[in-house]
PDB file of C-alpha atoms in Angstrom:
ATOM      1  CA  MET H   1     -12.926   4.976  -6.916  1.00 97.00           C
ATOM      2  CA  LYS H   2      -9.514   6.507  -6.406  1.00 98.00           C
ATOM      3  CA  LEU H   3      -8.748   8.214  -3.086  1.00 98.00           C
ATOM      4  CA  ALA H   4      -5.825   9.840  -1.312  1.00 98.00           C
ATOM      5  CA  THR H   5      -4.916  11.794   1.786  1.00 98.00           C
ATOM      6  CA  VAL H   6      -3.776  15.331   1.033  1.00 96.00           C
ATOM      7  CA  SER H   7      -2.455  18.154   3.161  1.00 92.00           C
ATOM      8  CA  VAL H   8      -4.591  21.305   3.241  1.00 86.00           C
ATOM      9  CA  ASN H   9      -3.576  24.162   5.535  1.00 83.00           C
ATOM     10  CA  GLY H  10      -1.413  21.761   7.507  1.00 84.00           C
ATOM     11  CA  GLU H  11      -4.213  19.222   7.997  1.00 90.00           C
ATOM     12  CA  GLU H  12      -4.249  15.799   6.342  1.00 94.00           C
ATOM     13  CA  THR H  13      -7.685  15.022   4.908  1.00 97.00           C
ATOM     14  CA  ALA H  14      -9.284  12.442   2.620  1.00 98.00           C
ATOM     15  CA  ALA H  15     -10.000  13.264  -1.007  1.00 98.00           C
ATOM     16  CA  VAL H  16     -11.265  11.647  -4.201  1.00 98.00           C
ATOM     17  CA  ILE H  17      -9.158  11.760  -7.371  1.00 96.00           C
ATOM     18  CA  SER H  18     -11.022  12.518 -10.588  1.00 94.00           C
ATOM     19  CA  MET H  19      -9.177  13.164 -13.863  1.00 88.00           C
ATOM     20  CA  ASP H  20      -6.066  14.303 -11.938  1.00 84.00           C
ATOM     21  CA  ASN H  21      -8.170  16.717  -9.904  1.00 93.00           C
ATOM     22  CA  ILE H  22      -8.539  16.522  -6.135  1.00 96.00           C
ATOM     23  CA  ILE H  23     -12.007  16.840  -4.613  1.00 97.00           C
ATOM     24  CA  MET H  24     -12.063  16.846  -0.820  1.00 97.00           C
ATOM     25  CA  VAL H  25     -14.474  14.456   0.882  1.00 98.00           C
ATOM     26  CA  LYS H  26     -15.482  17.492   2.931  1.00 97.00           C
ATOM     27  CA  THR H  27     -16.540  19.198  -0.295  1.00 97.00           C
ATOM     28  CA  ILE H  28     -18.536  16.151  -1.417  1.00 98.00           C
ATOM     29  CA  ASN H  29     -20.285  16.107   1.966  1.00 98.00           C
ATOM     30  CA  GLU H  30     -21.287  19.746   1.541  1.00 97.00           C
ATOM     31  CA  MET H  31     -22.498  19.317  -2.040  1.00 97.00           C
ATOM     32  CA  GLU H  32     -24.315  16.025  -1.466  1.00 97.00           C
ATOM     33  CA  ASN H  33     -25.557  16.570   2.099  1.00 97.00           C
ATOM     34  CA  LYS H  34     -23.519  13.580   3.319  1.00 97.00           C
ATOM     35  CA  ALA H  35     -21.621  12.958   6.546  1.00 98.00           C
ATOM     36  CA  TRP H  36     -18.795  10.710   5.385  1.00 98.00           C
ATOM     37  CA  ASN H  37     -15.681  10.731   7.510  1.00 98.00           C
ATOM     38  CA  THR H  38     -12.946  13.028   6.194  1.00 97.00           C
ATOM     39  CA  ASP H  39     -10.198  10.826   7.661  1.00 97.00           C
ATOM     40  CA  LEU H  40      -9.443   7.956   5.259  1.00 98.00           C
ATOM     41  CA  PHE H  41      -8.606   5.472   8.013  1.00 98.00           C
ATOM     42  CA  ARG H  42     -11.889   6.179   9.832  1.00 98.00           C
ATOM     43  CA  LEU H  43     -13.752   6.141   6.517  1.00 98.00           C
ATOM     44  CA  ILE H  44     -12.536   2.573   5.952  1.00 98.00           C
ATOM     45  CA  GLN H  45     -12.993   1.497   9.578  1.00 96.00           C
ATOM     46  CA  SER H  46     -16.553   2.784   9.814  1.00 96.00           C
ATOM     47  CA  GLY H  47     -17.758   0.947   6.727  1.00 94.00           C
ATOM     48  CA  GLN H  48     -18.665   4.273   5.106  1.00 98.00           C
ATOM     49  CA  LEU H  49     -16.240   3.642   2.254  1.00 98.00           C
ATOM     50  CA  GLU H  50     -18.554   0.999   0.790  1.00 96.00           C
ATOM     51  CA  GLU H  51     -21.511   3.393   0.975  1.00 97.00           C
ATOM     52  CA  MET H  52     -19.453   6.168  -0.605  1.00 98.00           C
ATOM     53  CA  ASN H  53     -18.271   3.880  -3.405  1.00 98.00           C
ATOM     54  CA  ASP H  54     -21.875   2.881  -4.138  1.00 97.00           C
ATOM     55  CA  TRP H  55     -22.702   6.584  -4.519  1.00 98.00           C
ATOM     56  CA  TYR H  56     -19.657   7.054  -6.757  1.00 98.00           C
ATOM     57  CA  THR H  57     -20.418   4.151  -9.104  1.00 97.00           C
ATOM     58  CA  SER H  58     -24.145   4.947  -9.332  1.00 97.00           C
ATOM     59  CA  GLY H  59     -23.593   8.441 -10.714  1.00 96.00           C
ATOM     60  CA  GLY H  60     -21.471  10.337  -8.212  1.00 96.00           C
ATOM     61  CA  ARG H  61     -18.376  10.187 -10.404  1.00 95.00           C
ATOM     62  CA  ASN H  62     -20.206  12.186 -13.084  1.00 95.00           C
ATOM     63  CA  LYS H  63     -20.918  14.999 -10.625  1.00 96.00           C
ATOM     64  CA  LEU H  64     -17.353  15.481  -9.407  1.00 95.00           C
ATOM     65  CA  TYR H  65     -16.210  17.619 -12.337  1.00 92.00           C
ATOM     66  CA  ARG H  66     -18.677  20.315 -11.236  1.00 94.00           C
ATOM     67  CA  TYR H  67     -17.375  20.462  -7.673  1.00 96.00           C
ATOM     68  CA  PRO H  68     -14.586  22.728  -6.388  1.00 94.00           C
ATOM     69  CA  SER H  69     -11.220  20.990  -6.821  1.00 94.00           C
ATOM     70  CA  ILE H  70      -7.479  21.481  -6.983  1.00 90.00           C
ATOM     71  CA  GLU H  71      -4.997  19.965  -9.420  1.00 86.00           C
ATOM     72  CA  ALA H  72      -3.078  16.902  -8.250  1.00 79.00           C
ATOM     73  CA  LYS H  73       0.239  18.453  -9.334  1.00 79.00           C
ATOM     74  CA  GLU H  74      -0.354  21.318  -6.900  1.00 80.00           C
ATOM     75  CA  THR H  75      -1.087  19.011  -3.968  1.00 86.00           C
ATOM     76  CA  TYR H  76       1.039  17.582  -1.169  1.00 93.00           C
ATOM     77  CA  PHE H  77       0.143  13.947  -0.563  1.00 95.00           C
ATOM     78  CA  GLY H  78       0.542  12.339   2.822  1.00 94.00           C
ATOM     79  CA  PRO H  79       0.504   8.613   3.563  1.00 97.00           C
ATOM     80  CA  LEU H  80      -3.007   7.220   3.274  1.00 98.00           C
ATOM     81  CA  TYR H  81      -3.130   7.265   7.093  1.00 98.00           C
ATOM     82  CA  ARG H  82      -0.627   7.323   9.932  1.00 96.00           C
ATOM     83  CA  ASN H  83      -1.642   4.580  12.352  1.00 95.00           C
ATOM     84  CA  PRO H  84      -2.933   1.324  10.878  1.00 97.00           C
ATOM     85  CA  ARG H  85      -3.454  -1.409  13.455  1.00 96.00           C
ATOM     86  CA  LYS H  86      -1.210  -3.793  11.515  1.00 98.00           C
ATOM     87  CA  ILE H  87       1.372  -3.580   8.727  1.00 98.00           C
ATOM     88  CA  LEU H  88       2.026  -7.090   7.432  1.00 98.00           C
ATOM     89  CA  GLY H  89       4.379  -8.380   4.782  1.00 98.00           C
ATOM     90  CA  VAL H  90       5.190 -11.439   2.691  1.00 96.00           C
ATOM     91  CA  GLY H  91       8.779 -12.114   1.643  1.00 89.00           C
ATOM     92  CA  MET H  92      10.179 -13.773  -1.481  1.00 86.00           C
ATOM     93  CA  ASN H  93       6.786 -14.089  -3.145  1.00 93.00           C
ATOM     94  CA  TYR H  94       7.829 -13.812  -6.794  1.00 90.00           C
ATOM     95  CA  LYS H  95       9.312 -16.999  -8.195  1.00 78.00           C
ATOM     96  CA  GLU H  96      12.318 -15.283  -9.809  1.00 70.00           C
ATOM     97  CA  LYS H  97      13.095 -13.343  -6.628  1.00 60.00           C
ATOM     98  CA  ALA H  98      12.901 -16.481  -4.454  1.00 56.00           C
ATOM     99  CA  ILE H  99      15.229 -18.456  -6.722  1.00 58.00           C
ATOM    100  CA  GLU H 100      17.641 -15.515  -6.897  1.00 61.00           C
ATOM    101  CA  LEU H 101      17.904 -15.300  -3.106  1.00 56.00           C
ATOM    102  CA  SER H 102      17.859 -18.964  -2.097  1.00 58.00           C
ATOM    103  CA  GLY H 103      18.520 -20.920  -5.259  1.00 60.00           C
ATOM    104  CA  LYS H 104      15.176 -22.692  -4.959  1.00 62.00           C
ATOM    105  CA  LEU H 105      11.498 -22.108  -4.405  1.00 61.00           C
ATOM    106  CA  PRO H 106      10.483 -21.818  -0.720  1.00 60.00           C
ATOM    107  CA  GLU H 107       8.470 -24.324   1.251  1.00 64.00           C
ATOM    108  CA  GLU H 108       4.687 -24.629   1.164  1.00 76.00           C
ATOM    109  CA  GLU H 109       3.958 -21.580   3.316  1.00 88.00           C
ATOM    110  CA  PRO H 110       5.020 -17.941   2.845  1.00 92.00           C
ATOM    111  CA  VAL H 111       7.646 -16.086   4.849  1.00 92.00           C
ATOM    112  CA  ILE H 112       5.869 -13.322   6.785  1.00 95.00           C
ATOM    113  CA  PHE H 113       6.768 -10.356   8.998  1.00 97.00           C
ATOM    114  CA  MET H 114       5.260  -7.246  10.608  1.00 98.00           C
ATOM    115  CA  LYS H 115       6.307  -3.606  10.700  1.00 98.00           C
ATOM    116  CA  PRO H 116       5.585  -1.033  13.424  1.00 97.00           C
ATOM    117  CA  ASP H 117       3.646   2.125  12.585  1.00 97.00           C
ATOM    118  CA  THR H 118       6.754   4.114  13.570  1.00 98.00           C
ATOM    119  CA  SER H 119       8.267   2.857  10.303  1.00 98.00           C
ATOM    120  CA  LEU H 120       5.507   4.557   8.289  1.00 98.00           C
ATOM    121  CA  ILE H 121       6.040   7.465   5.918  1.00 98.00           C
ATOM    122  CA  GLY H 122       4.263   8.724   2.804  1.00 97.00           C
ATOM    123  CA  MET H 123       4.851  10.241  -0.599  1.00 96.00           C
ATOM    124  CA  GLY H 124       7.730  12.726  -0.659  1.00 94.00           C
ATOM    125  CA  GLU H 125       8.890  12.019   2.884  1.00 97.00           C
ATOM    126  CA  THR H 126      12.456  10.861   3.415  1.00 98.00           C
ATOM    127  CA  ILE H 127      13.868   7.423   4.134  1.00 98.00           C
ATOM    128  CA  GLN H 128      16.501   7.756   6.848  1.00 98.00           C
ATOM    129  CA  LEU H 129      19.397   5.309   6.680  1.00 98.00           C
ATOM    130  CA  PRO H 130      20.099   3.998  10.205  1.00 98.00           C
ATOM    131  CA  ILE H 131      23.616   4.172  11.623  1.00 97.00           C
ATOM    132  CA  GLN H 132      23.349   0.490  12.568  1.00 97.00           C
ATOM    133  CA  SER H 133      23.309  -0.576   8.920  1.00 97.00           C
ATOM    134  CA  SER H 134      25.620  -0.022   5.953  1.00 97.00           C
ATOM    135  CA  VAL H 135      23.443  -1.788   3.353  1.00 98.00           C
ATOM    136  CA  VAL H 136      19.771  -0.850   3.086  1.00 98.00           C
ATOM    137  CA  THR H 137      17.489  -2.097   0.322  1.00 98.00           C
ATOM    138  CA  ALA H 138      14.100  -0.898  -0.909  1.00 98.00           C
ATOM    139  CA  GLU H 139      11.419  -3.022  -2.529  1.00 98.00           C
ATOM    140  CA  ALA H 140       8.322  -1.959  -4.454  1.00 98.00           C
ATOM    141  CA  GLU H 141       5.223  -3.984  -3.591  1.00 98.00           C
ATOM    142  CA  LEU H 142       1.498  -4.065  -4.250  1.00 98.00           C
ATOM    143  CA  GLY H 143      -0.299  -3.294  -0.998  1.00 98.00           C
ATOM    144  CA  ILE H 144      -3.658  -4.714   0.076  1.00 98.00           C
ATOM    145  CA  ILE H 145      -5.970  -2.636   2.273  1.00 98.00           C
ATOM    146  CA  ILE H 146      -8.392  -4.699   4.346  1.00 98.00           C
ATOM    147  CA  GLY H 147     -11.973  -3.375   4.351  1.00 98.00           C
ATOM    148  CA  LYS H 148     -13.846  -5.725   6.703  1.00 97.00           C
ATOM    149  CA  THR H 149     -13.075  -7.509   9.953  1.00 98.00           C
ATOM    150  CA  CYS H 150     -12.347 -11.150   9.180  1.00 98.00           C
ATOM    151  CA  LYS H 151     -10.958 -14.323  10.734  1.00 98.00           C
ATOM    152  CA  ASP H 152     -10.299 -17.732   9.159  1.00 98.00           C
ATOM    153  CA  ILE H 153     -11.637 -16.621   5.800  1.00 98.00           C
ATOM    154  CA  LYS H 154     -11.417 -18.992   2.841  1.00 98.00           C
ATOM    155  CA  GLU H 155      -9.134 -18.095  -0.052  1.00 97.00           C
ATOM    156  CA  GLU H 156     -12.023 -17.991  -2.509  1.00 97.00           C
ATOM    157  CA  ASP H 157     -13.818 -15.458  -0.278  1.00 97.00           C
ATOM    158  CA  ALA H 158     -10.780 -13.393   0.703  1.00 97.00           C
ATOM    159  CA  LEU H 159     -11.099 -10.639  -1.887  1.00 94.00           C
ATOM    160  CA  SER H 160     -14.592  -9.857  -0.571  1.00 97.00           C
ATOM    161  CA  VAL H 161     -12.965  -8.338   2.541  1.00 98.00           C
ATOM    162  CA  VAL H 162     -10.431  -6.281   0.568  1.00 98.00           C
ATOM    163  CA  ALA H 163     -11.240  -2.570   0.368  1.00 98.00           C
ATOM    164  CA  GLY H 164      -8.641  -1.901  -2.298  1.00 98.00           C
ATOM    165  CA  PHE H 165      -4.996  -1.648  -3.227  1.00 98.00           C
ATOM    166  CA  THR H 166      -2.111   0.806  -2.998  1.00 98.00           C
ATOM    167  CA  THR H 167       1.587   1.202  -3.769  1.00 98.00           C
ATOM    168  CA  THR H 168       4.151   0.453  -1.051  1.00 98.00           C
ATOM    169  CA  LEU H 169       7.889   0.485  -0.412  1.00 98.00           C
ATOM    170  CA  ASP H 170       9.461  -1.956   2.043  1.00 98.00           C
ATOM    171  CA  MET H 171      12.948  -1.140   3.340  1.00 98.00           C
ATOM    172  CA  THR H 172      15.330  -3.683   4.897  1.00 98.00           C
ATOM    173  CA  ALA H 173      18.707  -3.416   6.628  1.00 98.00           C
ATOM    174  CA  LYS H 174      20.152  -6.081   4.364  1.00 97.00           C
ATOM    175  CA  ASP H 175      23.452  -6.515   6.179  1.00 97.00           C
ATOM    176  CA  ILE H 176      21.675  -7.145   9.491  1.00 97.00           C
ATOM    177  CA  HIS H 177      19.360  -9.708   7.921  1.00 96.00           C
ATOM    178  CA  SER H 178      22.296 -11.381   6.147  1.00 95.00           C
ATOM    179  CA  LYS H 179      24.022 -12.065   9.465  1.00 95.00           C
ATOM    180  CA  ASN H 180      21.183 -14.334  10.510  1.00 94.00           C
ATOM    181  CA  SER H 181      17.736 -14.933   8.984  1.00 89.00           C
ATOM    182  CA  ARG H 182      16.256 -14.680  12.492  1.00 93.00           C
ATOM    183  CA  TYR H 183      17.183 -10.989  12.472  1.00 96.00           C
ATOM    184  CA  MET H 184      14.622 -10.190   9.751  1.00 95.00           C
ATOM    185  CA  GLN H 185      12.179  -8.460  12.107  1.00 96.00           C
ATOM    186  CA  ARG H 186      14.877  -6.099  13.399  1.00 97.00           C
ATOM    187  CA  ALA H 187      16.136  -5.471   9.871  1.00 98.00           C
ATOM    188  CA  LYS H 188      12.688  -4.320   8.730  1.00 98.00           C
ATOM    189  CA  SER H 189      11.585  -2.278  11.746  1.00 98.00           C
ATOM    190  CA  PHE H 190      13.659   0.914  11.616  1.00 98.00           C
ATOM    191  CA  ASP H 191      11.901   4.273  11.441  1.00 98.00           C
ATOM    192  CA  THR H 192      10.907   5.323   7.874  1.00 98.00           C
ATOM    193  CA  PHE H 193      11.252   1.730   6.581  1.00 98.00           C
ATOM    194  CA  PHE H 194       7.687   1.542   5.220  1.00 98.00           C
ATOM    195  CA  SER H 195       6.048   3.925   2.767  1.00 98.00           C
ATOM    196  CA  PHE H 196       2.573   3.704   1.256  1.00 97.00           C
ATOM    197  CA  GLY H 197       0.220   5.725  -0.921  1.00 96.00           C
ATOM    198  CA  PRO H 198      -0.286   8.242  -2.392  1.00 97.00           C
ATOM    199  CA  TYR H 199      -3.294   6.681  -4.151  1.00 97.00           C
ATOM    200  CA  PHE H 200      -5.729   4.079  -2.857  1.00 98.00           C
ATOM    201  CA  ILE H 201      -7.950   2.441  -5.481  1.00 98.00           C
ATOM    202  CA  THR H 202     -11.004   0.398  -4.524  1.00 98.00           C
ATOM    203  CA  ALA H 203     -10.983  -3.271  -5.483  1.00 97.00           C
ATOM    204  CA  ASP H 204     -13.893  -2.964  -7.934  1.00 96.00           C
ATOM    205  CA  GLU H 205     -11.685  -0.894 -10.265  1.00 96.00           C
ATOM    206  CA  PHE H 206      -9.561  -3.959 -11.087  1.00 95.00           C
ATOM    207  CA  THR H 207     -11.017  -6.508 -13.487  1.00 89.00           C
ATOM    208  CA  GLU H 208      -8.019  -8.861 -13.304  1.00 91.00           C
ATOM    209  CA  ILE H 209      -5.607  -8.556 -10.394  1.00 94.00           C
ATOM    210  CA  LYS H 210      -3.134 -11.018 -11.931  1.00 94.00           C
ATOM    211  CA  ASP H 211      -2.377  -8.531 -14.733  1.00 95.00           C
ATOM    212  CA  ILE H 212      -1.120  -5.826 -12.349  1.00 97.00           C
ATOM    213  CA  ALA H 213       2.566  -5.038 -12.999  1.00 98.00           C
ATOM    214  CA  VAL H 214       4.818  -3.924 -10.121  1.00 98.00           C
ATOM    215  CA  GLU H 215       8.036  -1.970 -10.746  1.00 98.00           C
ATOM    216  CA  THR H 216      10.895  -1.101  -8.405  1.00 98.00           C
ATOM    217  CA  VAL H 217      12.339   2.205  -9.634  1.00 98.00           C
ATOM    218  CA  LEU H 218      15.660   3.784  -8.619  1.00 98.00           C
ATOM    219  CA  ASN H 219      16.560   7.321  -9.715  1.00 98.00           C
ATOM    220  CA  GLY H 220      14.051   7.191 -12.545  1.00 98.00           C
ATOM    221  CA  LYS H 221      15.135   3.794 -13.908  1.00 98.00           C
ATOM    222  CA  VAL H 222      12.996   0.659 -13.665  1.00 98.00           C
ATOM    223  CA  GLU H 223      15.293  -1.901 -12.026  1.00 98.00           C
ATOM    224  CA  HIS H 224      12.791  -4.735 -11.514  1.00 97.00           C
ATOM    225  CA  ARG H 225       9.376  -5.525 -12.967  1.00 97.00           C
ATOM    226  CA  ASN H 226       6.965  -8.424 -12.646  1.00 97.00           C
ATOM    227  CA  VAL H 227       3.244  -9.157 -12.696  1.00 97.00           C
ATOM    228  CA  VAL H 228       1.001 -10.490  -9.929  1.00 97.00           C
ATOM    229  CA  ALA H 229       0.379 -13.632 -12.013  1.00 96.00           C
ATOM    230  CA  ASN H 230       3.965 -14.664 -11.222  1.00 95.00           C
ATOM    231  CA  MET H 231       3.457 -14.525  -7.464  1.00 95.00           C
ATOM    232  CA  MET H 232       3.708 -17.886  -5.727  1.00 94.00           C
ATOM    233  CA  TYR H 233       1.034 -16.792  -3.252  1.00 95.00           C
ATOM    234  CA  GLN H 234      -1.769 -14.780  -4.824  1.00 96.00           C
ATOM    235  CA  PRO H 235      -3.466 -11.866  -2.966  1.00 97.00           C
ATOM    236  CA  GLY H 236      -6.506 -13.957  -2.026  1.00 97.00           C
ATOM    237  CA  TYR H 237      -4.304 -16.679  -0.550  1.00 97.00           C
ATOM    238  CA  ILE H 238      -2.242 -14.101   1.360  1.00 98.00           C
ATOM    239  CA  VAL H 239      -5.313 -12.519   2.977  1.00 98.00           C
ATOM    240  CA  SER H 240      -6.672 -15.967   3.885  1.00 98.00           C
ATOM    241  CA  PHE H 241      -3.294 -17.082   5.272  1.00 98.00           C
ATOM    242  CA  PHE H 242      -2.965 -14.071   7.578  1.00 98.00           C
ATOM    243  CA  SER H 243      -6.597 -14.350   8.676  1.00 98.00           C
ATOM    244  CA  HIS H 244      -5.932 -17.884   9.925  1.00 98.00           C
ATOM    245  CA  ILE H 245      -3.202 -16.470  12.175  1.00 98.00           C
ATOM    246  CA  MET H 246      -4.838 -13.276  13.416  1.00 98.00           C
ATOM    247  CA  THR H 247      -8.039 -11.282  13.099  1.00 98.00           C
ATOM    248  CA  LEU H 248      -7.726  -8.721  10.316  1.00 98.00           C
ATOM    249  CA  TYR H 249      -9.344  -5.315  10.752  1.00 98.00           C
ATOM    250  CA  PRO H 250     -10.374  -2.552   8.337  1.00 98.00           C
ATOM    251  CA  GLY H 251      -7.339  -0.458   7.467  1.00 98.00           C
ATOM    252  CA  ASP H 252      -4.794  -3.232   8.023  1.00 98.00           C
ATOM    253  CA  VAL H 253      -2.122  -3.138   5.302  1.00 98.00           C
ATOM    254  CA  ILE H 254      -0.570  -6.219   3.699  1.00 98.00           C
ATOM    255  CA  MET H 255       2.468  -6.037   1.410  1.00 98.00           C
ATOM    256  CA  THR H 256       2.497  -8.849  -1.131  1.00 98.00           C
ATOM    257  CA  GLY H 257       6.176  -9.204  -2.057  1.00 96.00           C
ATOM    258  CA  THR H 258       8.509  -7.540  -4.525  1.00 96.00           C
ATOM    259  CA  PRO H 259       9.769  -8.269  -8.032  1.00 96.00           C
ATOM    260  CA  GLY H 260      13.206  -7.149  -6.856  1.00 95.00           C
ATOM    261  CA  SER H 261      15.094  -4.947  -4.413  1.00 96.00           C
ATOM    262  CA  VAL H 262      17.612  -2.120  -4.897  1.00 98.00           C
ATOM    263  CA  VAL H 263      20.356  -0.896  -2.603  1.00 98.00           C
ATOM    264  CA  ILE H 264      19.637   2.703  -1.630  1.00 98.00           C
ATOM    265  CA  ARG H 265      22.133   5.385  -0.672  1.00 98.00           C
ATOM    266  CA  LYS H 266      22.104   9.005   0.429  1.00 98.00           C
ATOM    267  CA  GLY H 267      20.740  11.197  -2.369  1.00 98.00           C
ATOM    268  CA  ASP H 268      18.796   8.434  -4.139  1.00 98.00           C
ATOM    269  CA  MET H 269      15.144   8.635  -5.154  1.00 98.00           C
ATOM    270  CA  VAL H 270      13.410   5.270  -4.908  1.00 98.00           C
ATOM    271  CA  GLY H 271       9.936   4.457  -6.087  1.00 98.00           C
ATOM    272  CA  CYS H 272       7.109   1.993  -6.586  1.00 98.00           C
ATOM    273  CA  SER H 273       5.333   2.244  -9.912  1.00 98.00           C
ATOM    274  CA  ILE H 274       2.054   0.399 -10.541  1.00 98.00           C
ATOM    275  CA  LYS H 275      -0.441   1.574 -13.139  1.00 96.00           C
ATOM    276  CA  PRO H 276      -2.942   3.234 -12.730  1.00 95.00           C
ATOM    277  CA  PHE H 277      -1.577   4.527  -9.399  1.00 97.00           C
ATOM    278  CA  LYS H 278       0.430   7.715  -9.084  1.00 95.00           C
ATOM    279  CA  PRO H 279       4.038   6.551  -8.512  1.00 97.00           C
ATOM    280  CA  LEU H 280       5.164   6.421  -4.882  1.00 98.00           C
ATOM    281  CA  LEU H 281       8.500   8.262  -4.536  1.00 98.00           C
ATOM    282  CA  ASN H 282      10.769   8.772  -1.523  1.00 98.00           C
ATOM    283  CA  SER H 283      14.193  10.379  -1.249  1.00 98.00           C
ATOM    284  CA  VAL H 284      17.003   8.925   0.882  1.00 98.00           C
ATOM    285  CA  ILE H 285      19.040  10.755   3.511  1.00 95.00           C
TER     286      ILE H 285
END
């Protein structure tokens, strides 16, 4: 099932995407006599997403074309939600990227960081370059959305707690980080330095995660591309690794690393492209 958060009459509300048409969860509730939450974050947190996906896969998808809808091209997409409990990230996770930056593969454990929710923006919103930095980079990454509370989960069981995946952009004040590697948290925490959405696709839609290709796009040109199979730490390992540090909750977002970064400047349009998601695009001011 493919979902998004769209803006209708100034209100952000959850919707299902079907053949490039938008059907509000509110509409599905009315047509199906359901009471699913119309806020995507609460839908995931409450456990209702799993129930809704069961309805969708057992015949609901075939009903959607009859329900009132609007075209995706006529819709304003917001971020999937505004206030996740945690935004987590893994650095230098693709082999080529790690060798490019350090000249060698990293140690046995991944480099990790967190971002505040004040850094969060969505599709079409602007990335603001901070006055403290003269070199800002953007990185396209596959994002994991946690669907169940978990702690100390095994790698082989980790994907069972994943609700689905999304597209993300991770921004970094590169010059600040370059001064000292210990400054990474500051370099990644500026306002508007994390974007995610516009589509969220449930995990059952992916038959082979390793085949997913991630592209960093700048001004319409693909600058970097790689597949999940070339990650040093696979999504299941990443979820397990974080869960052994902290309890993960439904709606937590985990970025899995980038195939490559681009320097962004005023006037640029930067994006994350991952099929079959709608590309995530943000302008720079």
